[in-house]
Every structure is written in C-alpha cells, then in structure tokens.
Amino acid sequence: KFPDDNLGLRSFLQNLRSSFDTRVVTHEDQNRFHTIKQAANFDRERRAAGSLEHYLRSLDMRAKIEKIDPSRSERAFQLLNKTNQFNLSGRRMDPAGWDSLLRASGCMAYQLEFQDRHSNYGIVSVLLADDRGHVTDWILSCRVFGRTIEHYMLNFLLEQLRGKSIRALYLHYKDTGKNHAVRSFLNER
C-alpha cells in the first residue's frame, strides 16, 4: 500500500524495488523479444504444415537436461518465480529458500535448455522432485509450448527414478487460477 505520509515513501520505494529488481540479466532475458516473436511464427507454421508430427520433426529441436548447480541457478530461480501458465504448484521462493532447497538431501533439481531452428531459447523448464518420486515444482516457459518438451522432461525424470528403483511418480498439482496449461497437460490421456 502506498504510504500515507512522505516519511514512509523512501522505505516503500526501496521495498518495491527489491520486489521487482532483476539483479542478474540472463541470456534468456536478452533474447526474450526474439523468442516471443518466434512463438507466433510457430503457431502459424504448425497450422500450415498439416501434421504436427511432421512439423515438429522439421524444427530440428535439441534439448539438454542437467542438474541445477546452486552456484549458477539464476535463470532457474527466475523461472520458478515468474512462470504462471505451466507451473505445477505456483510456489514462489526467496533466494535463501531456493539455495537451501537445492542443497537439501534427496532433492532432484533439473533444468532444461532448448533450441530449435528458430532460436536458442536457453533454460525453459525447471523440475524439482524428491528422490522418492514426488514432484513439487515444475515450470515450463510459455515461449516453447507445443513442442512436446513436457513429455521429454517427464520421461527423463522417470529414467532417473528407475535408476533409484522408484516405480511411481507423484505430481503435486495446486490450482492457482492461472496454471491452466499445466492442468491441461495433466488431463491429457
């Protein structure tokens, strides 16, 4: 709330800035305008291609999944705190909580970097689970919807869990009113 007097204005503005200030400008931030423009092209080209499968093959898609390194996790942290549509839990974290989570025993934290013939999108997905198969957080950038990345990410996690002899996967979904894209994905058969 905006302060009633001028004395509180300085602390109000400092608090406001700390809530929205970006301390680190990532590659993805710099490339955002270009990739949003490409998302519009994606939909148009997909409709023109006739077959979704044929179109996806033509994209020359490449993805790399890696464990999140707590010392280099700025983009993953940023995605967790700003993604709404494909966000399993809607949870937001502060830097200390994020760092603590990544360093916790049993935490399986992965990020997916993606590119296709249109662009290098950078890190576009984050998945946090425990070593018993409980997925607490999963985020996918809307800039890459429709490319089956969500299936690729889940298959990767399933392989990791099979290596630990875990046979079940639990996705802890919380309806936020904004995360309709993840709900639609979970309702697919």
Coordinates of N, CA, C and O in Angstrom, one line a residue:
K1 N 0.8 -1.2 0.0 CA 0.0 0.0 0.0 C 0.9 1.2 0.0 O 1.9 1.3 0.7
F2 N 0.5 2.2 -0.8 CA 1.3 3.5 -0.9 C 1.2 4.1 0.5 O 0.1 4.2 1.1
P3 N 2.3 4.7 1.0 CA 2.3 5.3 2.4 C 1.4 6.6 2.4 O 1.3 7.3 1.4
D4 N 0.9 6.8 3.6 CA 0.0 8.0 3.8 C 0.8 9.2 4.0 O 0.3 10.3 3.8
D5 N 2.1 9.1 4.4 CA 2.9 10.3 4.6 C 4.2 10.2 3.8 O 4.6 9.1 3.4
N6 N 4.9 11.3 3.7 CA 6.2 11.3 2.9 C 7.3 10.6 3.6 O 8.3 10.2 3.0
L7 N 7.2 10.4 5.0 CA 8.3 9.8 5.7 C 8.4 8.3 5.3 O 9.5 7.8 5.4
G8 N 7.3 7.7 5.0 CA 7.4 6.3 4.6 C 7.7 6.0 3.1 O 7.8 4.9 2.7
L9 N 7.8 7.1 2.3 CA 7.9 6.9 0.9 C 9.3 6.3 0.5 O 9.3 5.4 -0.3
R10 N 10.3 6.6 1.2 CA 11.7 6.1 0.8 C 11.7 4.6 1.1 O 12.1 3.8 0.2
S11 N 11.3 4.1 2.2 CA 11.3 2.7 2.5 C 10.3 1.9 1.6 O 10.6 0.8 1.2
F12 N 9.2 2.6 1.3 CA 8.2 2.0 0.4 C 8.8 1.7 -1.0 O 8.7 0.6 -1.5
L13 N 9.5 2.7 -1.5 CA 10.1 2.6 -2.8 C 11.3 1.6 -2.8 O 11.5 0.8 -3.8
Q14 N 12.1 1.5 -1.7 CA 13.1 0.5 -1.6 C 12.5 -0.9 -1.6 O 13.1 -1.8 -2.2
N15 N 11.5 -1.0 -0.8 CA 10.8 -2.4 -0.8 C 10.2 -2.7 -2.1 O 10.4 -3.9 -2.6
L16 N 9.6 -1.8 -2.8 CA 9.1 -2.0 -4.1 C 10.2 -2.4 -5.1 O 10.0 -3.4 -5.9
R17 N 11.3 -1.7 -5.1 CA 12.4 -2.0 -6.0 C 12.9 -3.4 -5.7 O 13.2 -4.2 -6.6
S18 N 13.1 -3.8 -4.5 CA 13.6 -5.1 -4.1 C 12.7 -6.2 -4.6 O 13.1 -7.3 -4.9
S19 N 11.4 -5.9 -4.7 CA 10.4 -6.9 -5.1 C 10.5 -7.2 -6.6 O 10.1 -8.2 -7.1
F20 N 10.9 -6.1 -7.4 CA 10.9 -6.3 -8.9 C 12.2 -6.1 -9.5 O 12.3 -6.3 -10.7
D21 N 13.2 -5.8 -8.8 CA 14.6 -5.6 -9.4 C 15.2 -6.9 -9.9 O 15.0 -7.9 -9.2
T22 N 15.8 -6.9 -11.0 CA 16.4 -8.1 -11.6 C 17.9 -7.8 -11.3 O 18.5 -7.0 -11.9
R23 N 18.5 -8.6 -10.5 CA 19.9 -8.5 -10.1 C 20.8 -9.0 -11.3 O 21.9 -8.6 -11.5
V24 N 20.3 -10.1 -11.9 CA 21.1 -10.7 -13.0 C 20.3 -10.7 -14.3 O 19.1 -11.1 -14.3
V25 N 20.8 -10.2 -15.3 CA 20.2 -10.2 -16.6 C 20.7 -11.5 -17.3 O 21.9 -11.5 -17.7
T26 N 19.8 -12.5 -17.6 CA 20.3 -13.7 -18.2 C 20.2 -13.6 -19.7 O 19.6 -12.7 -20.3
H27 N 20.8 -14.6 -20.3 CA 20.8 -14.8 -21.8 C 19.3 -14.8 -22.2 O 18.9 -14.2 -23.2
E28 N 18.5 -15.5 -21.5 CA 17.1 -15.6 -21.8 C 16.4 -14.3 -21.8 O 15.5 -14.0 -22.6
D29 N 16.7 -13.4 -20.8 CA 16.1 -12.1 -20.7 C 16.5 -11.3 -22.0 O 15.6 -10.6 -22.5
Q30 N 17.7 -11.4 -22.4 CA 18.2 -10.6 -23.5 C 17.5 -11.1 -24.8 O 17.3 -10.3 -25.7
N31 N 17.2 -12.3 -24.9 CA 16.7 -13.0 -26.1 C 15.1 -13.0 -26.1 O 14.5 -13.5 -27.0
R32 N 14.5 -12.6 -25.0 CA 13.1 -12.8 -24.9 C 12.2 -12.2 -26.0 O 11.3 -12.9 -26.5
F33 N 12.4 -11.0 -26.4 CA 11.6 -10.4 -27.5 C 11.7 -11.3 -28.8 O 10.6 -11.6 -29.4
H34 N 12.9 -11.7 -29.1 CA 13.0 -12.6 -30.3 C 12.2 -13.9 -30.2 O 11.5 -14.3 -31.1
T35 N 12.3 -14.5 -29.0 CA 11.7 -15.8 -28.9 C 10.2 -15.7 -28.8 O 9.4 -16.6 -29.2
I36 N 9.7 -14.6 -28.2 CA 8.2 -14.4 -28.2 C 7.7 -14.2 -29.6 O 6.6 -14.7 -30.0
K37 N 8.4 -13.5 -30.4 CA 8.1 -13.3 -31.8 C 8.0 -14.6 -32.6 O 7.2 -14.9 -33.4
Q38 N 9.0 -15.5 -32.2 CA 9.1 -16.8 -32.9 C 7.9 -17.7 -32.4 O 7.5 -18.6 -33.2
A39 N 7.4 -17.5 -31.2 CA 6.3 -18.3 -30.8 C 5.1 -18.1 -31.7 O 4.3 -19.0 -32.0
A40 N 4.9 -16.8 -32.1 CA 3.8 -16.5 -33.0 C 4.0 -17.2 -34.4 O 3.1 -17.8 -35.0
N41 N 5.2 -17.2 -34.8 CA 5.5 -17.9 -36.1 C 5.3 -19.4 -35.9 O 4.9 -20.1 -36.9
F42 N 5.6 -20.0 -34.8 CA 5.5 -21.4 -34.5 C 4.0 -21.8 -34.8 O 3.8 -22.8 -35.5
D43 N 3.1 -21.1 -34.2 CA 1.7 -21.4 -34.4 C 1.2 -21.4 -35.8 O 0.5 -22.3 -36.3
R44 N 1.6 -20.4 -36.5 CA 1.3 -20.2 -37.9 C 1.9 -21.3 -38.8 O 1.2 -21.9 -39.6
E45 N 3.2 -21.6 -38.6 CA 3.8 -22.7 -39.3 C 3.2 -24.1 -39.0 O 3.1 -24.9 -39.9
R46 N 2.9 -24.3 -37.7 CA 2.3 -25.6 -37.4 C 1.0 -25.8 -38.1 O 0.7 -26.9 -38.6
R47 N 0.1 -24.8 -38.1 CA -1.1 -24.9 -38.8 C -0.9 -25.2 -40.3 O -1.6 -26.0 -41.0
A48 N 0.1 -24.5 -40.9 CA 0.3 -24.7 -42.4 C 0.9 -26.0 -42.7 O 0.8 -26.5 -43.8
A49 N 1.6 -26.7 -41.7 CA 2.3 -27.9 -42.0 C 1.4 -29.1 -42.1 O 1.7 -30.1 -42.7
G50 N 0.2 -29.0 -41.6 CA -0.8 -30.1 -41.7 C -0.6 -31.1 -40.6 O -1.5 -31.2 -39.7
S51 N 0.5 -31.8 -40.5 CA 0.7 -32.8 -39.5 C 1.6 -32.2 -38.4 O 2.7 -31.7 -38.7
L52 N 1.2 -32.3 -37.2 CA 2.0 -31.8 -36.1 C 3.3 -32.6 -36.0 O 4.4 -32.0 -35.8
E53 N 3.2 -33.9 -36.2 CA 4.4 -34.7 -36.1 C 5.5 -34.3 -37.1 O 6.7 -34.1 -36.9
H54 N 5.0 -34.1 -38.4 CA 5.9 -33.6 -39.4 C 6.5 -32.3 -39.1 O 7.7 -32.0 -39.3
Y55 N 5.7 -31.4 -38.6 CA 6.2 -30.0 -38.3 C 7.3 -30.1 -37.2 O 8.3 -29.5 -37.3
L56 N 7.0 -30.9 -36.1 CA 7.9 -31.0 -35.0 C 9.3 -31.5 -35.5 O 10.3 -31.1 -35.1
R57 N 9.2 -32.5 -36.4 CA 10.5 -33.0 -36.9 C 11.3 -32.0 -37.7 O 12.5 -31.9 -37.7
S58 N 10.5 -31.1 -38.4 CA 11.2 -30.1 -39.2 C 11.9 -29.0 -38.3 O 12.7 -28.2 -38.9
L59 N 11.6 -28.9 -37.1 CA 12.1 -27.9 -36.2 C 13.6 -28.1 -35.8 O 14.2 -27.2 -35.3
D60 N 14.1 -29.3 -36.0 CA 15.5 -29.6 -35.6 C 15.6 -29.3 -34.1 O 16.6 -28.5 -33.7
M61 N 14.8 -29.8 -33.3 CA 14.8 -29.5 -31.8 C 15.9 -30.2 -31.1 O 16.2 -31.4 -31.4
R62 N 16.5 -29.5 -30.2 CA 17.6 -30.0 -29.3 C 17.3 -29.6 -27.9 O 17.1 -28.4 -27.7
A63 N 17.4 -30.5 -27.0 CA 17.2 -30.2 -25.6 C 18.3 -30.8 -24.8 O 18.8 -31.9 -25.1
K64 N 18.7 -30.1 -23.7 CA 19.7 -30.7 -22.8 C 19.2 -30.5 -21.4 O 18.8 -29.4 -21.0
I65 N 19.1 -31.6 -20.6 CA 18.7 -31.5 -19.3 C 19.9 -31.8 -18.4 O 20.7 -32.6 -18.6
E66 N 20.0 -30.9 -17.3 CA 21.1 -31.1 -16.4 C 20.7 -30.7 -15.0 O 19.6 -30.0 -14.8
K67 N 21.4 -31.2 -14.0 CA 21.1 -30.9 -12.6 C 21.4 -29.4 -12.5 O 22.3 -28.8 -13.1
I68 N 20.6 -28.8 -11.6 CA 20.8 -27.4 -11.3 C 21.9 -27.2 -10.4 O 21.9 -27.8 -9.3
D69 N 22.9 -26.4 -10.8 CA 24.0 -26.1 -9.9 C 23.6 -24.9 -9.0 O 23.3 -23.8 -9.6
P70 N 23.6 -25.1 -7.7 CA 23.2 -24.0 -6.8 C 24.0 -22.7 -7.0 O 23.4 -21.6 -6.8
S71 N 25.2 -22.8 -7.5 CA 26.0 -21.6 -7.6 C 25.8 -20.9 -9.0 O 26.3 -19.8 -9.2
R72 N 25.0 -21.5 -9.9 CA 24.7 -20.9 -11.2 C 23.2 -21.2 -11.5 O 22.9 -21.8 -12.6
S73 N 22.4 -20.8 -10.7 CA 20.9 -21.1 -10.9 C 20.0 -19.9 -11.0 O 18.8 -20.0 -10.8
E74 N 20.6 -18.8 -11.5 CA 19.8 -17.6 -11.6 C 18.6 -17.7 -12.5 O 17.5 -17.3 -12.1
R75 N 18.8 -18.3 -13.7 CA 17.6 -18.4 -14.6 C 16.6 -19.4 -14.1 O 15.4 -19.1 -14.2
A76 N 17.0 -20.5 -13.5 CA 16.0 -21.5 -12.9 C 15.2 -20.8 -11.8 O 14.0 -20.9 -11.8
F77 N 15.9 -20.0 -11.0 CA 15.2 -19.3 -9.9 C 14.2 -18.3 -10.4 O 13.1 -18.2 -10.0
Q78 N 14.7 -17.6 -11.5 CA 13.8 -16.6 -12.1 C 12.6 -17.2 -12.7 O 11.4 -16.7 -12.5
L79 N 12.7 -18.4 -13.4 CA 11.6 -19.1 -14.0 C 10.6 -19.5 -12.9 O 9.4 -19.4 -13.1
L80 N 11.1 -20.0 -11.8 CA 10.2 -20.5 -10.8 C 9.4 -19.4 -10.2 O 8.2 -19.6 -9.9
N81 N 9.9 -18.2 -10.1 CA 9.2 -17.1 -9.5 C 8.4 -16.2 -10.5 O 7.7 -15.3 -10.0
K82 N 8.5 -16.5 -11.8 CA 7.6 -15.7 -12.7 C 6.7 -16.4 -13.6 O 5.9 -15.9 -14.3
T83 N 6.9 -17.7 -13.7 CA 6.0 -18.5 -14.6 C 4.7 -18.8 -14.0 O 4.6 -19.2 -12.8
N84 N 3.6 -18.6 -14.7 CA 2.3 -18.8 -14.2 C 1.5 -20.0 -14.9 O 0.9 -20.8 -14.3
Q85 N 1.5 -20.0 -16.3 CA 0.6 -20.9 -17.0 C 1.0 -22.4 -16.8 O 0.1 -23.2 -16.6
F86 N 2.2 -22.7 -17.0 CA 2.7 -24.1 -16.8 C 3.5 -24.1 -15.5 O 4.8 -24.0 -15.6
N87 N 2.9 -24.1 -14.4 CA 3.5 -24.0 -13.1 C 2.7 -25.0 -12.2 O 1.6 -24.7 -11.8
L88 N 3.3 -26.1 -11.8 CA 2.6 -27.1 -11.1 C 2.1 -26.7 -9.8 O 1.0 -27.0 -9.4
S89 N 2.9 -25.9 -9.0 CA 2.5 -25.5 -7.7 C 2.2 -24.1 -7.5 O 1.5 -23.7 -6.5
G90 N 2.7 -23.2 -8.3 CA 2.6 -21.8 -8.1 C 3.4 -21.2 -7.0 O 3.4 -20.0 -6.7
R91 N 4.3 -22.0 -6.5 CA 5.1 -21.6 -5.3 C 6.2 -20.6 -5.8 O 6.7 -20.7 -6.8
R92 N 6.4 -19.6 -4.9 CA 7.4 -18.6 -5.1 C 8.4 -18.8 -4.0 O 8.0 -19.2 -2.9
M93 N 9.7 -18.5 -4.3 CA 10.7 -18.6 -3.2 C 11.6 -17.4 -3.2 O 11.7 -16.7 -4.1
D94 N 12.2 -17.2 -2.0 CA 13.2 -16.2 -1.9 C 14.6 -16.8 -2.1 O 14.7 -18.1 -2.1
P95 N 15.6 -16.1 -2.4 CA 16.9 -16.7 -2.7 C 17.4 -17.6 -1.6 O 18.0 -18.7 -2.0
A96 N 17.2 -17.3 -0.3 CA 17.7 -18.2 0.7 C 17.0 -19.6 0.7 O 17.6 -20.6 0.8
G97 N 15.7 -19.5 0.5 CA 14.9 -20.8 0.4 C 15.3 -21.6 -0.8 O 15.3 -22.8 -0.7
W98 N 15.5 -20.9 -1.9 CA 15.9 -21.6 -3.1 C 17.2 -22.3 -2.9 O 17.4 -23.5 -3.2
D99 N 18.2 -21.6 -2.4 CA 19.5 -22.2 -2.2 C 19.4 -23.4 -1.2 O 20.0 -24.4 -1.4
S100 N 18.7 -23.2 -0.2 CA 18.5 -24.3 0.8 C 17.9 -25.5 0.2 O 18.3 -26.7 0.4
L101 N 16.8 -25.3 -0.6 CA 16.2 -26.4 -1.3 C 17.1 -27.2 -2.2 O 17.2 -28.4 -2.2
L102 N 17.9 -26.4 -3.0 CA 18.8 -27.1 -4.0 C 19.9 -27.9 -3.2 O 20.4 -28.9 -3.8
R103 N 20.3 -27.5 -2.1 CA 21.3 -28.2 -1.3 C 20.8 -29.2 -0.4 O 21.6 -30.0 0.2
A104 N 19.5 -29.4 -0.3 CA 18.9 -30.4 0.6 C 19.1 -31.8 0.1 O 19.2 -32.1 -1.1
S105 N 19.3 -32.7 1.1 CA 19.5 -34.1 0.8 C 18.2 -34.6 0.1 O 17.1 -34.4 0.5
G106 N 18.4 -35.4 -0.9 CA 17.2 -36.0 -1.6 C 16.6 -35.1 -2.7 O 15.6 -35.6 -3.3
C107 N 17.0 -33.9 -2.8 CA 16.4 -33.0 -3.8 C 17.0 -33.3 -5.2 O 18.2 -33.4 -5.4
M108 N 16.1 -33.6 -6.1 CA 16.4 -33.8 -7.5 C 15.9 -32.5 -8.3 O 14.7 -32.3 -8.4
A109 N 16.9 -31.7 -8.7 CA 16.6 -30.4 -9.3 C 17.2 -30.4 -10.7 O 18.4 -30.5 -10.9
Y110 N 16.3 -30.2 -11.7 CA 16.8 -30.3 -13.1 C 16.3 -29.0 -13.9 O 15.2 -28.5 -13.6
Q111 N 17.1 -28.6 -14.8 CA 16.7 -27.6 -15.8 C 16.9 -28.1 -17.2 O 17.8 -28.9 -17.4
L112 N 16.0 -27.6 -18.1 CA 16.1 -28.0 -19.5 C 16.4 -26.8 -20.3 O 15.7 -25.8 -20.2
E113 N 17.4 -26.9 -21.1 CA 17.8 -25.9 -22.1 C 17.3 -26.4 -23.5 O 17.5 -27.5 -23.8
F114 N 16.8 -25.4 -24.3 CA 16.1 -25.8 -25.5 C 16.5 -24.9 -26.7 O 16.6 -23.7 -26.5
Q115 N 16.6 -25.5 -27.8 CA 16.8 -24.7 -29.1 C 16.1 -25.5 -30.2 O 16.0 -26.7 -30.2
D116 N 15.7 -24.7 -31.2 CA 15.2 -25.3 -32.5 C 15.8 -24.4 -33.6 O 16.6 -23.5 -33.4
R117 N 15.3 -24.7 -34.8 CA 15.8 -24.0 -36.0 C 15.5 -22.5 -35.9 O 16.1 -21.7 -36.6
H118 N 14.5 -22.1 -35.1 CA 14.2 -20.7 -34.9 C 15.1 -19.9 -34.0 O 15.4 -18.8 -34.2
S119 N 15.5 -20.5 -32.8 CA 16.1 -19.8 -31.8 C 16.8 -20.7 -30.8 O 16.4 -21.9 -30.6
N120 N 17.7 -20.2 -30.0 CA 18.2 -20.8 -28.8 C 17.4 -20.1 -27.7 O 17.7 -19.0 -27.4
Y121 N 16.5 -20.9 -27.1 CA 15.6 -20.3 -26.1 C 16.3 -20.3 -24.7 O 15.8 -19.7 -23.8
G122 N 17.4 -21.0 -24.5 CA 18.0 -21.1 -23.2 C 17.3 -22.0 -22.3 O 16.6 -22.9 -22.7
I123 N 17.4 -21.8 -21.0 CA 16.7 -22.6 -20.0 C 15.2 -22.2 -20.0 O 14.8 -21.1 -19.7
V124 N 14.4 -23.2 -20.3 CA 12.9 -23.0 -20.4 C 12.1 -23.9 -19.5 O 10.9 -23.7 -19.4
S125 N 12.7 -24.8 -18.7 CA 11.9 -25.6 -17.8 C 12.8 -26.0 -16.6 O 14.0 -26.1 -16.7
V126 N 12.1 -26.1 -15.5 CA 12.7 -26.4 -14.2 C 11.8 -27.5 -13.6 O 10.5 -27.3 -13.6
L127 N 12.4 -28.5 -13.0 CA 11.6 -29.5 -12.4 C 12.3 -29.9 -11.0 O 13.5 -30.1 -11.0
L128 N 11.5 -29.8 -10.0 CA 12.0 -30.1 -8.6 C 11.3 -31.3 -8.1 O 10.0 -31.3 -8.0
A129 N 12.0 -32.3 -7.6 CA 11.4 -33.5 -7.1 C 12.2 -34.0 -5.9 O 13.3 -33.6 -5.7
D130 N 11.7 -35.0 -5.2 CA 12.5 -35.6 -4.2 C 12.9 -37.0 -4.7 O 12.4 -37.5 -5.8
D131 N 13.8 -37.7 -4.1 CA 14.3 -39.0 -4.6 C 13.3 -40.1 -4.3 O 13.6 -41.3 -4.5
R132 N 12.0 -39.8 -3.9 CA 11.0 -40.8 -3.8 C 10.0 -40.7 -4.9 O 9.0 -41.4 -4.9
G133 N 10.1 -39.7 -5.8 CA 9.2 -39.6 -6.9 C 8.2 -38.5 -6.8 O 7.2 -38.5 -7.6
H134 N 8.3 -37.7 -5.8 CA 7.3 -36.6 -5.6 C 7.8 -35.3 -6.3 O 8.8 -34.8 -5.8
V135 N 7.1 -34.9 -7.3 CA 7.4 -33.7 -8.0 C 6.6 -32.5 -7.3 O 5.4 -32.5 -7.4
T136 N 7.4 -31.6 -6.7 CA 6.7 -30.5 -6.0 C 6.6 -29.3 -6.9 O 5.6 -28.5 -6.8
D137 N 7.5 -29.1 -7.8 CA 7.5 -27.9 -8.7 C 7.9 -28.3 -10.1 O 8.9 -29.0 -10.2
W138 N 7.2 -27.7 -11.0 CA 7.6 -28.0 -12.4 C 7.1 -26.8 -13.2 O 5.9 -26.4 -13.2
I139 N 8.0 -26.2 -14.0 CA 7.7 -25.0 -14.7 C 8.2 -25.2 -16.2 O 9.2 -25.8 -16.4
L140 N 7.4 -24.6 -17.1 CA 7.8 -24.6 -18.5 C 7.4 -23.2 -19.1 O 6.2 -22.8 -18.9
S141 N 8.3 -22.6 -19.7 CA 8.1 -21.3 -20.3 C 7.1 -21.4 -21.4 O 7.1 -22.3 -22.3
C142 N 6.2 -20.4 -21.4 CA 5.1 -20.4 -22.5 C 5.7 -20.2 -23.9 O 5.1 -20.4 -24.9
R143 N 6.9 -19.7 -23.9 CA 7.6 -19.4 -25.3 C 7.8 -20.7 -26.0 O 8.0 -20.7 -27.2
V144 N 7.7 -21.9 -25.4 CA 8.0 -23.1 -26.1 C 6.9 -24.1 -26.0 O 7.1 -25.3 -26.1
F145 N 5.7 -23.7 -25.6 CA 4.5 -24.6 -25.6 C 4.4 -25.2 -27.0 O 4.7 -24.7 -28.0
G146 N 3.9 -26.5 -26.9 CA 3.5 -27.2 -28.2 C 4.6 -28.0 -28.8 O 4.4 -28.6 -29.8
R147 N 5.8 -28.0 -28.1 CA 6.9 -28.8 -28.7 C 7.2 -30.1 -28.1 O 8.2 -30.7 -28.3
T148 N 6.3 -30.6 -27.2 CA 6.4 -31.8 -26.5 C 7.5 -31.9 -25.5 O 7.9 -33.0 -25.1
I149 N 8.0 -30.7 -25.1 CA 9.1 -30.7 -24.1 C 8.7 -31.3 -22.8 O 9.4 -31.9 -22.1
E150 N 7.4 -31.1 -22.4 CA 6.9 -31.6 -21.2 C 7.0 -33.1 -21.1 O 7.3 -33.7 -20.1
H151 N 6.7 -33.8 -22.2 CA 6.9 -35.2 -22.3 C 8.3 -35.7 -22.1 O 8.6 -36.6 -21.4
Y152 N 9.2 -34.9 -22.8 CA 10.6 -35.2 -22.7 C 11.1 -35.1 -21.3 O 11.9 -35.9 -20.8
M153 N 10.7 -34.0 -20.6 CA 11.2 -33.8 -19.3 C 10.7 -34.9 -18.3 O 11.4 -35.4 -17.5
L154 N 9.4 -35.3 -18.4 CA 8.9 -36.3 -17.6 C 9.6 -37.7 -17.8 O 9.8 -38.4 -16.9
N155 N 9.8 -38.0 -19.1 CA 10.5 -39.2 -19.4 C 11.9 -39.3 -18.8 O 12.3 -40.3 -18.3
F156 N 12.6 -38.1 -18.9 CA 13.9 -38.0 -18.3 C 13.8 -38.3 -16.8 O 14.6 -39.1 -16.2
L157 N 12.8 -37.7 -16.1 CA 12.7 -37.9 -14.6 C 12.4 -39.4 -14.3 O 12.9 -39.9 -13.4
L158 N 11.5 -39.9 -15.1 CA 11.2 -41.4 -14.9 C 12.4 -42.2 -15.0 O 12.6 -43.2 -14.2
E159 N 13.3 -42.0 -16.0 CA 14.5 -42.7 -16.1 C 15.4 -42.6 -14.9 O 16.0 -43.5 -14.4
Q160 N 15.5 -41.3 -14.4 CA 16.3 -41.1 -13.2 C 15.7 -41.9 -12.0 O 16.5 -42.4 -11.2
L161 N 14.4 -41.9 -11.9 CA 13.8 -42.6 -10.7 C 13.9 -44.1 -10.9 O 14.1 -44.8 -9.9
R162 N 13.8 -44.6 -12.1 CA 14.0 -46.1 -12.3 C 15.4 -46.5 -11.8 O 15.6 -47.6 -11.3
G163 N 16.4 -45.6 -12.1 CA 17.8 -45.9 -11.6 C 17.9 -46.0 -10.1 O 18.8 -46.5 -9.6
K164 N 16.9 -45.4 -9.4 CA 16.8 -45.5 -7.9 C 15.8 -46.5 -7.5 O 15.4 -46.5 -6.3
S165 N 15.3 -47.3 -8.4 CA 14.3 -48.3 -8.2 C 13.0 -47.8 -7.7 O 12.2 -48.4 -7.0
I166 N 12.7 -46.5 -8.1 CA 11.4 -45.9 -7.8 C 10.5 -46.2 -9.0 O 10.8 -46.0 -10.1
R167 N 9.3 -46.7 -8.7 CA 8.4 -47.1 -9.7 C 7.1 -46.2 -9.9 O 6.3 -46.5 -10.7
A168 N 7.0 -45.2 -9.1 CA 5.8 -44.3 -9.1 C 6.3 -42.9 -9.1 O 7.3 -42.5 -8.6
L169 N 5.5 -42.1 -9.8 CA 5.7 -40.6 -9.9 C 4.5 -39.9 -9.4 O 3.4 -40.2 -9.8
Y170 N 4.7 -39.0 -8.5 CA 3.6 -38.2 -7.9 C 3.8 -36.7 -8.3 O 4.8 -36.1 -7.9
L171 N 2.8 -36.2 -9.0 CA 2.9 -34.7 -9.3 C 1.9 -34.0 -8.4 O 0.7 -34.2 -8.4
H172 N 2.4 -33.1 -7.6 CA 1.7 -32.4 -6.6 C 1.2 -31.1 -7.2 O 1.8 -30.0 -7.1
Y173 N 0.0 -31.1 -7.8 CA -0.6 -30.0 -8.5 C -1.4 -29.2 -7.5 O -2.2 -29.7 -6.7
K174 N -1.3 -27.9 -7.6 CA -2.1 -26.9 -6.9 C -2.6 -25.9 -7.8 O -1.9 -25.2 -8.5
D175 N -4.0 -25.8 -7.9 CA -4.6 -24.9 -8.8 C -4.4 -23.5 -8.3 O -4.7 -23.1 -7.1
T176 N -3.8 -22.6 -9.1 CA -3.6 -21.2 -8.8 C -4.5 -20.3 -9.4 O -4.5 -19.1 -9.2
G177 N -5.4 -20.8 -10.3 CA -6.3 -20.0 -11.1 C -5.6 -19.5 -12.4 O -6.3 -19.0 -13.3
K178 N -4.3 -19.6 -12.5 CA -3.5 -19.1 -13.6 C -2.8 -20.3 -14.4 O -2.4 -20.1 -15.5
N179 N -2.7 -21.4 -13.7 CA -1.9 -22.5 -14.3 C -2.7 -23.5 -15.1 O -2.6 -24.7 -14.9
H180 N -3.5 -23.0 -16.0 CA -4.4 -23.8 -16.8 C -3.6 -24.7 -17.8 O -4.0 -25.8 -18.1
A181 N -2.4 -24.2 -18.2 CA -1.6 -25.0 -19.2 C -1.1 -26.3 -18.6 O -1.2 -27.4 -19.2
V182 N -0.7 -26.3 -17.3 CA -0.2 -27.5 -16.7 C -1.4 -28.4 -16.4 O -1.3 -29.6 -16.5
R183 N -2.5 -27.8 -16.0 CA -3.7 -28.7 -15.7 C -4.1 -29.4 -17.0 O -4.5 -30.6 -17.0
S184 N -4.1 -28.7 -18.1 CA -4.5 -29.3 -19.4 C -3.5 -30.4 -19.7 O -4.0 -31.5 -20.2
F185 N -2.3 -30.2 -19.5 CA -1.3 -31.3 -19.8 C -1.6 -32.5 -18.9 O -1.6 -33.6 -19.4
L186 N -1.8 -32.3 -17.6 CA -2.1 -33.4 -16.7 C -3.3 -34.1 -17.0 O -3.5 -35.3 -16.7
N187 N -4.3 -33.5 -17.6 CA -5.6 -34.1 -18.0 C -5.5 -34.9 -19.3 O -6.4 -35.5 -19.7
E188 N -4.4 -34.7 -20.1 CA -4.2 -35.5 -21.3 C -4.2 -37.0 -21.0 O -3.7 -37.4 -20.0
R189 N -4.7 -37.7 -21.9 CA -4.7 -39.2 -21.7 C -3.5 -39.8 -22.5 O -3.1 -39.5 -23.4

